[in-house]
PDB file of C-alpha atoms in Angstrom:
ATOM      1  CA  UNK A   8      -6.166 -23.245 -16.770  1.00  0.00           C
ATOM      2  CA  UNK A   9      -6.782 -26.371 -18.278  1.00  0.00           C
ATOM      3  CA  UNK A  10      -7.350 -27.578 -22.481  1.00  0.00           C
ATOM      4  CA  UNK A  11     -10.596 -25.502 -22.920  1.00  0.00           C
ATOM      5  CA  UNK A  12      -9.372 -22.504 -21.486  1.00  0.00           C
ATOM      6  CA  UNK A  13      -5.994 -22.382 -23.058  1.00  0.00           C
ATOM      7  CA  UNK A  14      -7.604 -22.397 -26.707  1.00  0.00           C
ATOM      8  CA  UNK A  15     -10.122 -19.815 -26.286  1.00  0.00           C
ATOM      9  CA  UNK A  16      -7.310 -18.065 -24.546  1.00  0.00           C
ATOM     10  CA  UNK A  17      -5.358 -18.391 -27.643  1.00  0.00           C
ATOM     11  CA  UNK A  18      -8.051 -17.613 -29.770  1.00  0.00           C
ATOM     12  CA  UNK A  19      -8.354 -14.361 -28.204  1.00  0.00           C
ATOM     13  CA  UNK A  20      -4.872 -13.540 -28.113  1.00  0.00           C
ATOM     14  CA  UNK A  21      -5.002 -14.132 -32.306  1.00  0.00           C
ATOM     15  CA  UNK A  22      -7.863 -11.755 -32.266  1.00  0.00           C
ATOM     16  CA  UNK A  23      -6.488  -9.243 -30.719  1.00  0.00           C
ATOM     17  CA  UNK A  24      -3.399  -8.969 -33.076  1.00  0.00           C
ATOM     18  CA  UNK A  25      -5.381  -8.661 -36.195  1.00  0.00           C
ATOM     19  CA  UNK A  26      -7.339 -12.076 -37.013  1.00  0.00           C
ATOM     20  CA  UNK A  27     -11.080 -12.676 -37.088  1.00  0.00           C
ATOM     21  CA  UNK A  28     -12.895 -15.586 -34.914  1.00  0.00           C
ATOM     22  CA  UNK A  29     -12.850 -17.893 -37.359  1.00  0.00           C
ATOM     23  CA  UNK A  30      -9.433 -17.417 -38.673  1.00  0.00           C
ATOM     24  CA  UNK A  31      -8.292 -17.675 -34.734  1.00  0.00           C
ATOM     25  CA  UNK A  32      -9.853 -20.864 -34.331  1.00  0.00           C
ATOM     26  CA  UNK A  33      -8.566 -22.729 -37.760  1.00  0.00           C
ATOM     27  CA  UNK A  34      -5.333 -21.724 -36.656  1.00  0.00           C
ATOM     28  CA  UNK A  35      -5.672 -23.290 -33.313  1.00  0.00           C
ATOM     29  CA  UNK A  36      -7.007 -26.329 -34.878  1.00  0.00           C
ATOM     30  CA  UNK A  37      -4.663 -26.636 -37.296  1.00  0.00           C
ATOM     31  CA  UNK A  38      -1.241 -26.111 -34.110  1.00  0.00           C
ATOM     32  CA  UNK A  39      -2.901 -29.338 -32.684  1.00  0.00           C
ATOM     33  CA  UNK A  40      -3.205 -31.230 -35.883  1.00  0.00           C
ATOM     34  CA  UNK A  41      -0.667 -32.366 -37.724  1.00  0.00           C
ATOM     35  CA  UNK A  42      -2.747 -32.114 -40.777  1.00  0.00           C
ATOM     36  CA  UNK A  43      -6.456 -31.943 -41.652  1.00  0.00           C
ATOM     37  CA  UNK A  44      -8.996 -31.655 -43.835  1.00  0.00           C
ATOM     38  CA  UNK A  45     -11.403 -28.931 -44.083  1.00  0.00           C
ATOM     39  CA  UNK A  46     -14.223 -31.438 -42.457  1.00  0.00           C
ATOM     40  CA  UNK A  47     -11.700 -32.650 -39.962  1.00  0.00           C
ATOM     41  CA  UNK A  48     -11.045 -28.884 -39.011  1.00  0.00           C
ATOM     42  CA  UNK A  49     -14.716 -27.709 -39.100  1.00  0.00           C
ATOM     43  CA  UNK A  50     -15.609 -30.851 -36.401  1.00  0.00           C
ATOM     44  CA  UNK A  51     -12.446 -29.838 -34.286  1.00  0.00           C
ATOM     45  CA  UNK A  52     -13.104 -25.634 -33.953  1.00  0.00           C
ATOM     46  CA  UNK A  53     -17.075 -26.073 -34.638  1.00  0.00           C
ATOM     47  CA  UNK A  54     -16.142 -23.424 -37.283  1.00  0.00           C
ATOM     48  CA  UNK A  55     -18.853 -23.937 -40.378  1.00  0.00           C
ATOM     49  CA  UNK A  56     -16.945 -25.957 -43.080  1.00  0.00           C
ATOM     50  CA  UNK A  57     -17.590 -23.386 -45.261  1.00  0.00           C
ATOM     51  CA  UNK A  58     -16.151 -20.912 -43.506  1.00  0.00           C
ATOM     52  CA  UNK A  59     -13.550 -23.026 -43.170  1.00  0.00           C
ATOM     53  CA  UNK A  60     -11.834 -22.525 -46.602  1.00  0.00           C
ATOM     54  CA  UNK A  61     -12.276 -18.523 -46.541  1.00  0.00           C
ATOM     55  CA  UNK A  62     -10.330 -18.664 -43.374  1.00  0.00           C
ATOM     56  CA  UNK A  63      -7.424 -20.609 -44.563  1.00  0.00           C
ATOM     57  CA  UNK A  64      -7.345 -18.636 -47.582  1.00  0.00           C
ATOM     58  CA  UNK A  65      -6.507 -15.619 -45.544  1.00  0.00           C
ATOM     59  CA  UNK A  66      -5.009 -17.609 -43.170  1.00  0.00           C
ATOM     60  CA  UNK A  67      -3.054 -18.884 -46.118  1.00  0.00           C
ATOM     61  CA  UNK A  68      -2.037 -14.663 -47.504  1.00  0.00           C
ATOM     62  CA  UNK A  69      -1.024 -14.222 -44.345  1.00  0.00           C
ATOM     63  CA  UNK A  70       1.660 -16.995 -44.483  1.00  0.00           C
ATOM     64  CA  UNK A  71       0.516 -18.711 -41.288  1.00  0.00           C
ATOM     65  CA  UNK A  72      -1.103 -21.725 -43.238  1.00  0.00           C
ATOM     66  CA  UNK A  73      -0.090 -24.257 -46.275  1.00  0.00           C
ATOM     67  CA  UNK A  74      -2.110 -25.893 -48.145  1.00  0.00           C
ATOM     68  CA  UNK A  75      -1.649 -29.378 -50.119  1.00  0.00           C
ATOM     69  CA  UNK A  76      -3.970 -28.918 -53.305  1.00  0.00           C
ATOM     70  CA  UNK A  77      -5.246 -32.732 -53.262  1.00  0.00           C
ATOM     71  CA  UNK A  78      -8.444 -34.412 -53.194  1.00  0.00           C
ATOM     72  CA  UNK A  79      -9.579 -33.182 -50.453  1.00  0.00           C
ATOM     73  CA  UNK A  80      -7.249 -30.837 -50.131  1.00  0.00           C
ATOM     74  CA  UNK A  81      -5.334 -30.571 -47.076  1.00  0.00           C
ATOM     75  CA  UNK A  82      -4.138 -27.647 -44.605  1.00  0.00           C
ATOM     76  CA  UNK A  83      -1.375 -27.440 -42.121  1.00  0.00           C
ATOM     77  CA  UNK A  84      -0.322 -24.671 -40.257  1.00  0.00           C
ATOM     78  CA  UNK A  85       3.775 -23.232 -40.449  1.00  0.00           C
ATOM     79  CA  UNK A  86       6.157 -24.475 -37.744  1.00  0.00           C
ATOM     80  CA  UNK A  87       4.959 -22.142 -34.294  1.00  0.00           C
ATOM     81  CA  UNK A  88       8.240 -20.386 -33.723  1.00  0.00           C
ATOM     82  CA  UNK A  89       8.231 -19.275 -37.993  1.00  0.00           C
ATOM     83  CA  UNK A  90       3.827 -18.347 -37.209  1.00  0.00           C
ATOM     84  CA  UNK A  91       4.451 -15.945 -34.099  1.00  0.00           C
ATOM     85  CA  UNK A  92       7.682 -14.712 -36.315  1.00  0.00           C
ATOM     86  CA  UNK A  93       5.664 -13.466 -38.752  1.00  0.00           C
ATOM     87  CA  UNK A  94       2.695 -12.233 -36.592  1.00  0.00           C
ATOM     88  CA  UNK A  95       5.159 -10.512 -34.672  1.00  0.00           C
ATOM     89  CA  UNK A  96       6.590  -8.563 -37.769  1.00  0.00           C
ATOM     90  CA  UNK A  97       3.034  -8.051 -38.879  1.00  0.00           C
ATOM     91  CA  UNK A  98       1.829  -6.602 -35.884  1.00  0.00           C
ATOM     92  CA  UNK A  99       5.027  -4.341 -35.046  1.00  0.00           C
ATOM     93  CA  UNK A 100       4.542  -2.882 -38.915  1.00  0.00           C
ATOM     94  CA  UNK A 101       1.117  -1.970 -38.147  1.00  0.00           C
ATOM     95  CA  UNK A 102       1.973   0.296 -35.067  1.00  0.00           C
ATOM     96  CA  UNK A 103       4.685   2.087 -37.028  1.00  0.00           C
ATOM     97  CA  UNK A 104       2.397   2.528 -39.943  1.00  0.00           C
ATOM     98  CA  UNK A 105       0.030   3.980 -37.118  1.00  0.00           C
ATOM     99  CA  UNK A 106       2.357   6.071 -35.467  1.00  0.00           C
ATOM    100  CA  UNK A 107       3.527   7.132 -38.687  1.00  0.00           C
ATOM    101  CA  UNK A 108       0.089   8.510 -39.441  1.00  0.00           C
ATOM    102  CA  UNK A 109      -0.710   9.672 -36.718  1.00  0.00           C
ATOM    103  CA  UNK A 110       2.624  11.917 -36.743  1.00  0.00           C
ATOM    104  CA  UNK A 111       1.202  13.848 -39.877  1.00  0.00           C
ATOM    105  CA  UNK A 112      -2.019  14.489 -38.434  1.00  0.00           C
ATOM    106  CA  UNK A 113      -2.731  18.174 -37.845  1.00  0.00           C
ATOM    107  CA  UNK A 114      -3.715  18.997 -34.365  1.00  0.00           C
ATOM    108  CA  UNK A 115      -6.286  21.317 -32.759  1.00  0.00           C
ATOM    109  CA  UNK A 116      -4.945  23.738 -30.014  1.00  0.00           C
ATOM    110  CA  UNK A 117      -8.300  24.585 -28.323  1.00  0.00           C
ATOM    111  CA  UNK A 118      -6.357  26.208 -25.488  1.00  0.00           C
ATOM    112  CA  UNK A 119      -5.603  29.600 -24.972  1.00  0.00           C
ATOM    113  CA  UNK A 120      -2.777  29.367 -22.952  1.00  0.00           C
ATOM    114  CA  UNK A 121      -1.161  25.886 -21.492  1.00  0.00           C
ATOM    115  CA  UNK A 122      -1.925  25.511 -17.784  1.00  0.00           C
ATOM    116  CA  UNK A 123       1.824  26.362 -15.232  1.00  0.00           C
ATOM    117  CA  UNK A 124       1.089  23.066 -13.652  1.00  0.00           C
ATOM    118  CA  UNK A 125      -0.099  19.880 -15.044  1.00  0.00           C
ATOM    119  CA  UNK A 126      -1.653  16.780 -13.284  1.00  0.00           C
ATOM    120  CA  UNK A 127      -2.739  13.452 -14.766  1.00  0.00           C
ATOM    121  CA  UNK A 128      -3.785  10.237 -14.459  1.00  0.00           C
ATOM    122  CA  UNK A 129      -2.619   6.616 -16.335  1.00  0.00           C
ATOM    123  CA  UNK A 130      -3.055   3.422 -15.327  1.00  0.00           C
ATOM    124  CA  UNK A 131      -1.590  -0.495 -16.867  1.00  0.00           C
ATOM    125  CA  UNK A 132       1.947  -1.630 -15.849  1.00  0.00           C
ATOM    126  CA  UNK A 133       3.227  -1.213 -19.901  1.00  0.00           C
ATOM    127  CA  UNK A 134       2.209   2.648 -20.390  1.00  0.00           C
ATOM    128  CA  UNK A 135       3.402   3.450 -16.438  1.00  0.00           C
ATOM    129  CA  UNK A 136       6.564   1.591 -17.216  1.00  0.00           C
ATOM    130  CA  UNK A 137       7.506   3.437 -20.765  1.00  0.00           C
ATOM    131  CA  UNK A 138       6.457   6.803 -19.340  1.00  0.00           C
ATOM    132  CA  UNK A 139       9.024   6.049 -16.647  1.00  0.00           C
ATOM    133  CA  UNK A 140      11.699   5.441 -18.808  1.00  0.00           C
ATOM    134  CA  UNK A 141      10.647   7.995 -20.920  1.00  0.00           C
ATOM    135  CA  UNK A 142      10.868  10.759 -18.466  1.00  0.00           C
ATOM    136  CA  UNK A 143      14.502   9.531 -17.511  1.00  0.00           C
ATOM    137  CA  UNK A 144      15.689   9.320 -21.356  1.00  0.00           C
ATOM    138  CA  UNK A 145      14.658  12.839 -21.587  1.00  0.00           C
ATOM    139  CA  UNK A 146      16.269  13.612 -17.978  1.00  0.00           C
ATOM    140  CA  UNK A 147      19.068  16.629 -18.389  1.00  0.00           C
ATOM    141  CA  UNK A 148      19.988  17.147 -14.381  1.00  0.00           C
ATOM    142  CA  UNK A 149      18.725  14.692 -11.925  1.00  0.00           C
ATOM    143  CA  UNK A 150      16.725  11.328 -11.726  1.00  0.00           C
ATOM    144  CA  UNK A 151      15.293  10.785  -7.809  1.00  0.00           C
ATOM    145  CA  UNK A 152      13.842   7.436  -7.861  1.00  0.00           C
ATOM    146  CA  UNK A 153      12.114   5.221  -4.762  1.00  0.00           C
ATOM    147  CA  UNK A 154      11.046   1.802  -5.762  1.00  0.00           C
ATOM    148  CA  UNK A 155       8.241   0.208  -3.570  1.00  0.00           C
ATOM    149  CA  UNK A 156       7.146  -3.110  -5.531  1.00  0.00           C
ATOM    150  CA  UNK A 157      10.475  -4.896  -5.855  1.00  0.00           C
ATOM    151  CA  UNK A 158       8.849  -6.164  -9.498  1.00  0.00           C
ATOM    152  CA  UNK A 159       8.507  -2.672 -10.803  1.00  0.00           C
ATOM    153  CA  UNK A 160      12.493  -3.073 -11.103  1.00  0.00           C
ATOM    154  CA  UNK A 161      12.412  -4.453 -14.573  1.00  0.00           C
ATOM    155  CA  UNK A 162      15.831  -4.873 -16.627  1.00  0.00           C
ATOM    156  CA  UNK A 163      14.816  -2.258 -19.059  1.00  0.00           C
ATOM    157  CA  UNK A 164      14.221   0.320 -16.066  1.00  0.00           C
ATOM    158  CA  UNK A 165      17.871  -0.671 -15.004  1.00  0.00           C
ATOM    159  CA  UNK A 166      18.788  -0.334 -18.430  1.00  0.00           C
ATOM    160  CA  UNK A 167      17.591   3.433 -19.441  1.00  0.00           C
ATOM    161  CA  UNK A 168      18.776   4.414 -15.360  1.00  0.00           C
ATOM    162  CA  UNK A 169      21.774   2.982 -16.505  1.00  0.00           C
ATOM    163  CA  UNK A 170      22.406   4.938 -19.909  1.00  0.00           C
ATOM    164  CA  UNK A 171      21.237   8.206 -17.908  1.00  0.00           C
ATOM    165  CA  UNK A 172      23.644   8.000 -15.159  1.00  0.00           C
ATOM    166  CA  UNK A 173      26.028   8.835 -18.054  1.00  0.00           C
ATOM    167  CA  UNK A 174      24.839  12.503 -18.092  1.00  0.00           C
ATOM    168  CA  UNK A 175      22.742  12.889 -15.156  1.00  0.00           C
ATOM    169  CA  UNK A 176      22.858  12.025 -11.084  1.00  0.00           C
ATOM    170  CA  UNK A 177      20.585   9.337 -10.769  1.00  0.00           C
ATOM    171  CA  UNK A 178      19.634   8.567  -7.460  1.00  0.00           C
ATOM    172  CA  UNK A 179      17.952   5.303  -6.724  1.00  0.00           C
ATOM    173  CA  UNK A 180      16.065   4.197  -3.239  1.00  0.00           C
ATOM    174  CA  UNK A 181      15.039   1.019  -2.185  1.00  0.00           C
ATOM    175  CA  UNK A 182      13.225  -0.641   0.852  1.00  0.00           C
ATOM    176  CA  UNK A 183      15.590  -3.572   1.375  1.00  0.00           C
ATOM    177  CA  UNK A 184      19.368  -3.886   1.111  1.00  0.00           C
ATOM    178  CA  UNK A 185      18.689  -6.666  -1.627  1.00  0.00           C
ATOM    179  CA  UNK A 186      17.527  -4.602  -3.751  1.00  0.00           C
ATOM    180  CA  UNK A 187      20.455  -1.433  -3.601  1.00  0.00           C
ATOM    181  CA  UNK A 188      22.400  -4.618  -4.514  1.00  0.00           C
ATOM    182  CA  UNK A 189      20.498  -5.277  -7.363  1.00  0.00           C
ATOM    183  CA  UNK A 190      20.609  -1.527  -8.354  1.00  0.00           C
ATOM    184  CA  UNK A 191      24.217  -0.872  -7.789  1.00  0.00           C
ATOM    185  CA  UNK A 192      25.178  -3.595  -9.974  1.00  0.00           C
ATOM    186  CA  UNK A 193      23.247  -2.975 -12.529  1.00  0.00           C
ATOM    187  CA  UNK A 194      23.727   1.086 -12.390  1.00  0.00           C
ATOM    188  CA  UNK A 195      26.875   1.823 -10.717  1.00  0.00           C
ATOM    189  CA  UNK A 196      27.214   5.024 -11.298  1.00  0.00           C
ATOM    190  CA  UNK A 197      24.138   5.575  -9.501  1.00  0.00           C
ATOM    191  CA  UNK A 198      23.908   6.894  -5.958  1.00  0.00           C
ATOM    192  CA  UNK A 199      21.755   3.905  -3.863  1.00  0.00           C
ATOM    193  CA  UNK A 200      20.223   4.105  -0.761  1.00  0.00           C
ATOM    194  CA  UNK A 201      17.718   1.710   1.169  1.00  0.00           C
ATOM    195  CA  UNK A 202      14.903   4.171   1.803  1.00  0.00           C
ATOM    196  CA  UNK A 203      13.524   4.796   5.029  1.00  0.00           C
ATOM    197  CA  UNK A 204       9.846   5.066   3.487  1.00  0.00           C
ATOM    198  CA  UNK A 205       8.864   1.258   4.705  1.00  0.00           C
ATOM    199  CA  UNK A 206       5.366   1.925   4.726  1.00  0.00           C
ATOM    200  CA  UNK A 207       6.145   1.933   0.939  1.00  0.00           C
ATOM    201  CA  UNK A 208       6.464  -1.704   0.078  1.00  0.00           C
ATOM    202  CA  UNK A 209       3.522  -3.901  -0.406  1.00  0.00           C
ATOM    203  CA  UNK A 210       5.019  -6.552   2.878  1.00  0.00           C
ATOM    204  CA  UNK A 211       4.347  -4.211   5.085  1.00  0.00           C
ATOM    205  CA  UNK A 212       0.815  -2.741   3.607  1.00  0.00           C
ATOM    206  CA  UNK A 213      -2.118  -4.119   5.063  1.00  0.00           C
ATOM    207  CA  UNK A 214      -4.896  -6.213   3.303  1.00  0.00           C
ATOM    208  CA  UNK A 215      -6.896  -4.261   0.888  1.00  0.00           C
ATOM    209  CA  UNK A 216      -4.160  -0.927   1.506  1.00  0.00           C
ATOM    210  CA  UNK A 217      -3.212   0.178  -2.127  1.00  0.00           C
ATOM    211  CA  UNK A 218       1.012   0.523  -1.694  1.00  0.00           C
ATOM    212  CA  UNK A 219       3.042   2.881  -3.434  1.00  0.00           C
ATOM    213  CA  UNK A 220       4.839   1.297  -6.704  1.00  0.00           C
ATOM    214  CA  UNK A 221       7.256   4.081  -7.633  1.00  0.00           C
ATOM    215  CA  UNK A 222       8.209   7.427  -7.140  1.00  0.00           C
ATOM    216  CA  UNK A 223       9.901   9.475  -9.679  1.00  0.00           C
ATOM    217  CA  UNK A 224      11.508  13.060  -9.933  1.00  0.00           C
ATOM    218  CA  UNK A 225      12.741  14.145 -12.428  1.00  0.00           C
ATOM    219  CA  UNK A 226      14.873  17.904 -12.800  1.00  0.00           C
ATOM    220  CA  UNK A 227      13.008  18.554 -10.382  1.00  0.00           C
ATOM    221  CA  UNK A 228       9.865  19.551 -11.395  1.00  0.00           C
ATOM    222  CA  UNK A 229       8.401  16.267 -12.990  1.00  0.00           C
ATOM    223  CA  UNK A 230       7.006  14.096 -10.401  1.00  0.00           C
ATOM    224  CA  UNK A 231       5.243  10.651 -10.850  1.00  0.00           C
ATOM    225  CA  UNK A 232       3.933   8.197  -8.355  1.00  0.00           C
ATOM    226  CA  UNK A 233       2.293   4.711  -9.209  1.00  0.00           C
ATOM    227  CA  UNK A 234       0.414   2.377  -6.664  1.00  0.00           C
ATOM    228  CA  UNK A 235      -0.512  -0.824  -6.976  1.00  0.00           C
ATOM    229  CA  UNK A 236      -4.134  -2.159  -6.531  1.00  0.00           C
ATOM    230  CA  UNK A 237      -4.378  -4.981  -4.118  1.00  0.00           C
ATOM    231  CA  UNK A 238      -7.692  -6.564  -5.661  1.00  0.00           C
ATOM    232  CA  UNK A 239      -6.356  -7.395  -9.286  1.00  0.00           C
ATOM    233  CA  UNK A 240      -2.450  -5.840  -8.816  1.00  0.00           C
ATOM    234  CA  UNK A 241      -2.891  -3.635 -11.233  1.00  0.00           C
ATOM    235  CA  UNK A 242      -0.451  -0.774 -11.351  1.00  0.00           C
ATOM    236  CA  UNK A 243      -1.868   2.909 -11.525  1.00  0.00           C
ATOM    237  CA  UNK A 244      -0.447   6.658 -11.870  1.00  0.00           C
ATOM    238  CA  UNK A 245      -0.333  10.347 -11.700  1.00  0.00           C
ATOM    239  CA  UNK A 246       1.787  11.885 -13.344  1.00  0.00           C
ATOM    240  CA  UNK A 247       2.901  15.756 -13.572  1.00  0.00           C
ATOM    241  CA  UNK A 248       4.757  18.836 -14.082  1.00  0.00           C
ATOM    242  CA  UNK A 249       5.449  22.253 -13.977  1.00  0.00           C
ATOM    243  CA  UNK A 250       5.373  21.802 -10.077  1.00  0.00           C
ATOM    244  CA  UNK A 251       6.466  25.365  -7.959  1.00  0.00           C
ATOM    245  CA  UNK A 252       9.484  24.856  -5.828  1.00  0.00           C
ATOM    246  CA  UNK A 253       7.254  23.921  -2.368  1.00  0.00           C
ATOM    247  CA  UNK A 254       5.664  21.043  -3.987  1.00  0.00           C
ATOM    248  CA  UNK A 255       9.538  19.789  -5.178  1.00  0.00           C
ATOM    249  CA  UNK A 256      11.203  20.747  -2.208  1.00  0.00           C
ATOM    250  CA  UNK A 257       8.732  18.748  -0.355  1.00  0.00           C
ATOM    251  CA  UNK A 258       8.659  15.936  -2.785  1.00  0.00           C
ATOM    252  CA  UNK A 259      12.396  15.324  -2.719  1.00  0.00           C
ATOM    253  CA  UNK A 260      13.168  15.399   0.896  1.00  0.00           C
ATOM    254  CA  UNK A 261      10.532  12.707   1.376  1.00  0.00           C
ATOM    255  CA  UNK A 262      11.351  11.024  -1.334  1.00  0.00           C
ATOM    256  CA  UNK A 263      15.637  10.940  -0.222  1.00  0.00           C
ATOM    257  CA  UNK A 264      14.934   9.858   3.392  1.00  0.00           C
ATOM    258  CA  UNK A 265      17.314   6.708   3.822  1.00  0.00           C
ATOM    259  CA  UNK A 266      19.839   8.697   2.169  1.00  0.00           C
ATOM    260  CA  UNK A 267      22.511   9.844   4.106  1.00  0.00           C
ATOM    261  CA  UNK A 268      22.619  13.865   4.749  1.00  0.00           C
ATOM    262  CA  UNK A 269      25.525  15.002   2.560  1.00  0.00           C
ATOM    263  CA  UNK A 270      23.760  13.577  -0.702  1.00  0.00           C
ATOM    264  CA  UNK A 271      20.433  14.687   0.205  1.00  0.00           C
ATOM    265  CA  UNK A 272      19.049  16.369  -2.819  1.00  0.00           C
ATOM    266  CA  UNK A 273      17.805  18.781  -1.273  1.00  0.00           C
ATOM    267  CA  UNK A 274      21.162  20.380   0.121  1.00  0.00           C
TER     268      UNK A 274
END
């Protein structure tokens, strides 16, 4: 990635954090300059000079830019660590405000009866990891997890498993002994095993095959299965609850392939 691409990516991220395009371009421009006038900043960023002043006023109000009232005025960005912390605080405040607002919104009940069995599709690693961690946190009896892609075994996931292991039975399968050792170290109370489902792993998948990322069964009733899309490496999942005993028995016994018989959750 060359300098131009990096700058455009920075502008795009700043826009995602709430800045308008000219504001983002001026801030990125000032990060590159020790100090700059409106004229110099306009030449560097290609933001019209009259719009530079508007953008700087917004950036100053947000605590991202400082102004020296000389003639001509000089502008500079606050230190990068300080700027990123300010942006983080603003973003988190917006998210908290959004949550508080939506929690007070009245819901509309448009179903006479809730379905006994539900299956939903979801996409995106962060969303799937958050759902996985929430399901683990809500478990009351048993967690059975098989990790098919080592990259999904994040510190957040290990922390969630460790916290859950104090109250529920935690059973975790991996495809290799090295990953099993890592799980044992992080979650010493868990029962670990090397899964017999070799076809889960991305290393054994042929080109263009979709590999299974994770299989999770919580309290013998809620299932989450994710896959890794070969072209984009995006994680997608299906999630469901309220399943009948037949499907649960099959899922639990399939997921426990490689677990010694006495620890088989089907026994």
